Amino acid sequence: MTLPPLAQAAIAAFIVLNAVILMVAYVTLLERKFAARMQSRIGPYYVGWPHGWLQPIADALKLMLKEDVVPAAADRWVYNLAPIAFLVPCVLIFATIPFAPGLGVADLNIGILFFLAVSALEIVGLFMGGWGSNNKYALISAMRAVNQIISYDLPFIFTALVPVVLAGSMQLSEIVSAQTGLFGWFVFRAWGLGVLALLAYLVATIAAENRVPFDILEAESELVAGFRVEYSGMKFALIQLGEYAHILGTSFLGALLFLGGWLGPGPAWLGPIWFLLKAIFVFLLITWVRWSFVRIRVDQILAISWKLLLPLSIVLLMAAAFAVAWSGGARV
Amino acid sequence: MTVETVGFWLVAAVLLASSLAVVLTKNLFHAVLYLAVALVATGVVFLLLESPFLFGVQLLLYAGGVVTIVVFAIMLTERLVGERITQTSRHVVNGAIVSAAVFVAVVGFLLQAGAPAPVTERPDQLAGLGRALVGPYAVTLELLGVLLVAALLGAIYFARADD
Amino acid sequence: MSLHGYLTLGALVFAIGLFGVVTRRNAVGMLLGIELMLNAVNINLVAFSRFHADLGGIVFSLFTIAITVAEVALGLAIVIVIFRVRKTIEADRLDLLRG
Amino acid sequence: MSLPLAVLALPFVSFVLLAVVPPLRRAGRVAGGVSIAATAVAFVCALATWQGHLEGEQLVPWIPGDAGPMATVGLLVDPITNAMLVLVTLVSLLIQIYSLAYLSDEPSPALGRYYTYQSLFAFSMLGLVLSPTFLQMFIFWELVGLCSYLLIGFWYQRPAAARAAVKAFWITKLGDLGFVTGIVMLWAATGTFEFSTLFRMGAAGQLPAESLGLILFLIYLGAVGKSAQFPLHVWLPDAMEGPTPVSALIHAATMVTAGVFMVTRAQPLFALVPDLVWLIGTVGAFTALLAASMACVEHDIKRVLAYSTVSQLGYMMAAAGAGAADAGFFHLLTHGVFKALLFLAAGSVIHAVGTNDMFRMGRLWHGLPHTGIVFIVGTLALAGVWPLAGFFSKESILAAVWGAGRTGTFAVLALTAFLTAFYMFRAVFLTFFGHAHAGGHPHEAPWPMRGPLWILAILTLVLGLAFLASPPPAVEAHHGPGWLGPFSLGLAAAGLALAWAMYQQRAIAPASFSRVLAPIDFAARRRYGIDALYLGLYKGLILGFSKLIGLIDRYLVDGLVNVFSALSLRSGDRLRRIQSGQVHDYVYGVAFGVLLVVVFAHWWAR
């Protein structure tokens, strides 16, 4: 059975979309469980058996059934469209991620650029929400978000480009196939450059996703819930979904760029499993940071970005380029 | 009716509509959002023109960068909360006439030249771009870097607080 | 789709942008119009590049995009400074250069 | 060539010392000591050069050119140079000593300035004399002119002195203009400035015959200006505004003779153009007579001497015009000695009575016996009385002119000789004898002034006796007919007698004489209107032209400028309104520009 490529892509997109939504739902559960263990708690336990397996479903149902409140002074159109505008890029980033050789929506030859570009669009939905709510907290939150995302987008891009330089391609499947062999993952390669790049990538990711300790835009003690303070019900669910989808997407990308993607021992069909495990490992790293650190001030955030992370990432990128040029095409 | 043609008409419609909205809407913030739509639509036009790299750059720099900066500026210069930001236009008729004249002149000029034969053989765009940027356009690229640094410094100088 | 289709689209967007620049009172609004015009130019460049199989157009539009970012950053910085000094960014109230 | 170089270098060193060490210059008398010492050593060196017959030429390249140097500099020492070196250093030395007393009332800085100028002048004059090329000579020529300007205007606070300085400067420049044009044309024609080369070419007939006349005429113009020949003689009487020693040095003994010296130096060249030689002689004779006639009616003792100088310069030029430049040069030397004597004596008189006007002097013989004696010695020499130095030189000139068969010139010169005796004795009688007019009791000047006077007087006498013993070459060369000596003595005696009759015995009233010669008297008293002519030319031509130019500038040029400025202002005012200050309007402008370009491209493409 052969279908036209467009139809194939549509089917793949449908599958991936649903898989992502499902994954996001259970990633939230994972995070809650993980956090609970870090704090010597049990976490969600009662809904579903065993260990609250149905908790995400229950949450989703609850949110869908809740009343959809729109503030009277809100910029209605912007307010209503914001969750969609926020969610779409977050989900779109999965379009170019291959889960196994040939298994993905579209393995673009500019794959990583597409990922970065689309994830940069997330900010539009964010400040739409902040602005549309016509709420002081929401607006301040949006401004902080703009500030922070401008600051951390550059280091994020530069560190993500280190594997691109090492692999010599922007195509994500190519990057994975450049990491074959024992200790072939980029995190182990290039005389420590890889592991440094991974660390920088993690920091930049956390900041770009506005998570603790860089979560001043939704600092509960000052801004209640940041730009989504006015949202409720289904729209709130969409925003949450987008946020976790974005975290998951960057986790997948991190696993793909630095940890060899689907590469692993065992037969080929184990590839997606390996990939998922590695992505969850990255996700848990991020979560670990979230539950271990306290929030830092806005000026500290900016200082870390411009004075530390950005120079470091540029140096890393240049060092990688020099390493590749020095080796004369050999594996670095 | 190929896919490209359908896509073109769709994107063209979106692009024109959002562009018109940018220049006609009263709400400045909405105008910026429409601009974001127009920019993304332009990116899709690039995709139709088989320039995915440029599509990525367009989204990353324009939609991600420019729009963000503009929003930031609006937030800094307008009253934060409460009143709707409205903006008015002036001399709409004059502007329409001038714009129409420019459009007619440009299009008339372009159309008088014959369409080139469609090219079927196309080189690898990404590698070619890379070589072009460090080859014949290397000096331009360096100059661009200088320009960006200068612009950055200028912006910092202008926007810093008086102290 | 033929080259002329893209060129016409570009010209239309350009004209719309020009209209915006000419009619907007707000300085930021004018900047938005300029953005549209630059975009239209990019469409033309990329279209030429595509139909002549010449990478020069794409390189050119890359430069255009980068320069535009610089221009916007600087332009908005100026707008902010004007706002600080004059408490307005209505372009037709900024007429210190009137002869 | 180290001795001649020392002669040249010593005054220069003195000048540089005085110029760049202000404390030394402000010390006044110390500066005078430095300058006098330098000049004295230079005089000794000059004497040694003369006695050692260190003659020769030395040239070094100066301006490099493609084919050999374009110009050279160096030193040229020959008999006439030697004579000039001795004369210049001697007279300079005596005058500098004399000035020490004469200018003792001056403040120290002014005195220092005076000696600085004196050193510079000595250097310039010696350099002029030693020049082996026209170009070098011109440079020193101009330096000499500068010194003359500075020294005439030494009392620059006096308007008359300042005016006289400027007048001297400009009128000599008029001649120098011809000079420099001439030597540049000469260079263009021959490619060299060197005298020796030029003489060689002249002897070989390699000089361009057709333009040589013009070139030499232009060069001669320089001599006309410098040596105060008609019609550029008007500056010299006015130059008497300077201190008397300056008049003695510059305007009698040395500088004014530069023209004669130059003509003598370039004699082989001038000889190639007989018409020009004739012109030189005629102008010289005419100048001699003209100046003599003016001297007869002058009241100012220094001006009398000045006109007499002009007259004697005319004599020398007349000799050159008779083809006997050596005779002229001989007269130059003797004249330098006794004219310096006369000026210094006059200075002594003026120093004693405090006025220049002879009609306010008289009976000074008793108060100033020394001055009187030396003045009379000088007068006799100037009048050409045997056996004083002047007799021989004047005699040789007359002999040469007679020998050249120029009877008219001879007659003029003979008349001049008679007039010379007349006006000089007129001065003697008016000053030292007759009735006393001056009040008070005039006293003889101090020895620093009297010493040089006596030295010069004795020199005048000794030179004459020496010439009697061994006739110099110039006298040998020009032997007149036997009656010439008694004839010229008779002329002198006649002049003496007339002056004695008119001013001592009052047998003949000068007024009656004036009536007889009324037109000449009238004209001579007004300097033959030459000054007035220049003034008229200046006022009428130059000022008139300037006024015309001024009017054109004020109304035509300024008017045009005003019209344009008014147009600019008005159009600017109109165009200003285009600048609305509205950004939108500028965008409209850009849009219209684009439209224009597109329309143009449409047309152009078709």
Coordinates of C-alpha atoms in Angstrom, one line a residue, chain B residues 52-155:
Chain B
P52 CA 13.7 25.7 3.8
F53 CA 16.8 27.2 5.3
L54 CA 15.6 30.7 4.7
F55 CA 12.2 29.6 6.2
G56 CA 14.0 28.6 9.3
V57 CA 16.0 31.9 9.5
Q58 CA 12.8 33.9 8.8
L59 CA 11.0 32.2 11.7
L60 CA 14.0 32.4 14.0
L61 CA 15.0 36.0 13.4
Y62 CA 11.9 37.7 12.2
A63 CA 9.1 36.1 14.0
G64 CA 11.1 35.2 17.0
G65 CA 13.3 38.2 17.2
V66 CA 11.8 41.2 15.5
V67 CA 8.3 40.7 16.8
T68 CA 9.5 40.2 20.3
I69 CA 11.5 43.4 20.2
V70 CA 8.6 45.3 18.8
V71 CA 6.3 44.0 21.5
F72 CA 8.9 44.9 24.0
A73 CA 9.0 48.5 22.7
I74 CA 5.3 48.7 22.7
M75 CA 5.1 47.6 26.3
L76 CA 7.7 50.2 27.2
T77 CA 6.1 53.1 25.4
E78 CA 2.4 52.5 25.9
R79 CA 0.4 52.6 29.0
L80 CA 0.6 49.2 30.5
V81 CA -2.9 48.2 31.5
G82 CA -6.3 49.6 31.2
E83 CA -6.8 51.7 28.2
R84 CA -6.8 50.1 24.8
I85 CA -3.9 51.2 22.6
T86 CA -5.4 52.7 19.6
Q87 CA -3.6 54.3 16.8
T88 CA -5.0 56.4 14.0
S89 CA -4.0 56.8 10.4
R90 CA -3.8 59.9 8.4
H91 CA -4.0 60.9 4.7
V92 CA -5.4 57.4 4.0
V93 CA -6.5 58.4 0.5
N94 CA -3.1 59.9 -0.4
G95 CA -1.3 56.9 1.0
A96 CA -3.5 54.6 -1.0
I97 CA -2.9 56.5 -4.2
V98 CA 0.8 56.6 -3.8
S99 CA 1.0 52.9 -2.8
A100 CA -1.2 51.9 -5.7
A101 CA 1.0 54.0 -8.1
V102 CA 4.1 52.3 -6.8
F103 CA 2.5 48.9 -7.1
V104 CA 1.3 49.6 -10.7
A105 CA 4.7 51.0 -11.7
V106 CA 6.7 48.1 -10.2
V107 CA 4.4 45.4 -11.5
G108 CA 4.2 47.0 -14.9
F109 CA 7.9 47.2 -15.0
L110 CA 8.3 43.6 -13.9
L111 CA 5.7 42.1 -16.2
Q112 CA 7.1 43.6 -19.3
A113 CA 10.2 41.5 -18.8
G114 CA 9.5 37.9 -20.0
A115 CA 9.4 35.0 -17.5
P116 CA 12.6 33.0 -17.4
A117 CA 12.6 29.4 -18.3
P118 CA 11.9 27.3 -15.2
V119 CA 15.1 25.7 -13.9
T120 CA 15.0 22.1 -13.1
E121 CA 18.5 21.4 -12.0
R122 CA 19.1 22.9 -8.6
P123 CA 22.3 22.6 -6.5
D124 CA 22.4 21.5 -2.9
Q125 CA 21.2 24.7 -1.3
L126 CA 22.6 24.3 2.2
A127 CA 26.1 23.4 1.2
G128 CA 26.1 26.0 -1.5
L129 CA 25.0 28.6 0.9
G130 CA 27.7 27.7 3.3
R131 CA 30.3 27.9 0.6
A132 CA 29.0 31.2 -0.7
L133 CA 29.0 32.8 2.7
V134 CA 32.6 32.0 3.3
G135 CA 33.6 32.3 -0.3
P136 CA 32.5 35.2 -2.5
Y137 CA 30.5 36.8 0.2
A138 CA 33.0 36.4 3.1
V139 CA 33.8 40.1 3.2
T140 CA 30.1 41.0 3.1
L141 CA 29.5 38.6 6.0
E142 CA 32.2 40.2 8.0
L143 CA 30.9 43.6 7.3
L144 CA 27.5 42.4 8.4
G145 CA 29.0 41.3 11.7
V146 CA 30.5 44.7 12.1
L147 CA 27.2 46.3 11.4
L148 CA 25.4 44.1 13.9
V149 CA 27.9 44.9 16.6
A150 CA 27.6 48.6 15.8
A151 CA 23.8 48.4 15.8
L152 CA 23.9 46.6 19.1
L153 CA 26.1 49.1 20.7
G154 CA 24.0 51.9 19.3
A155 CA 20.8 50.4 20.6

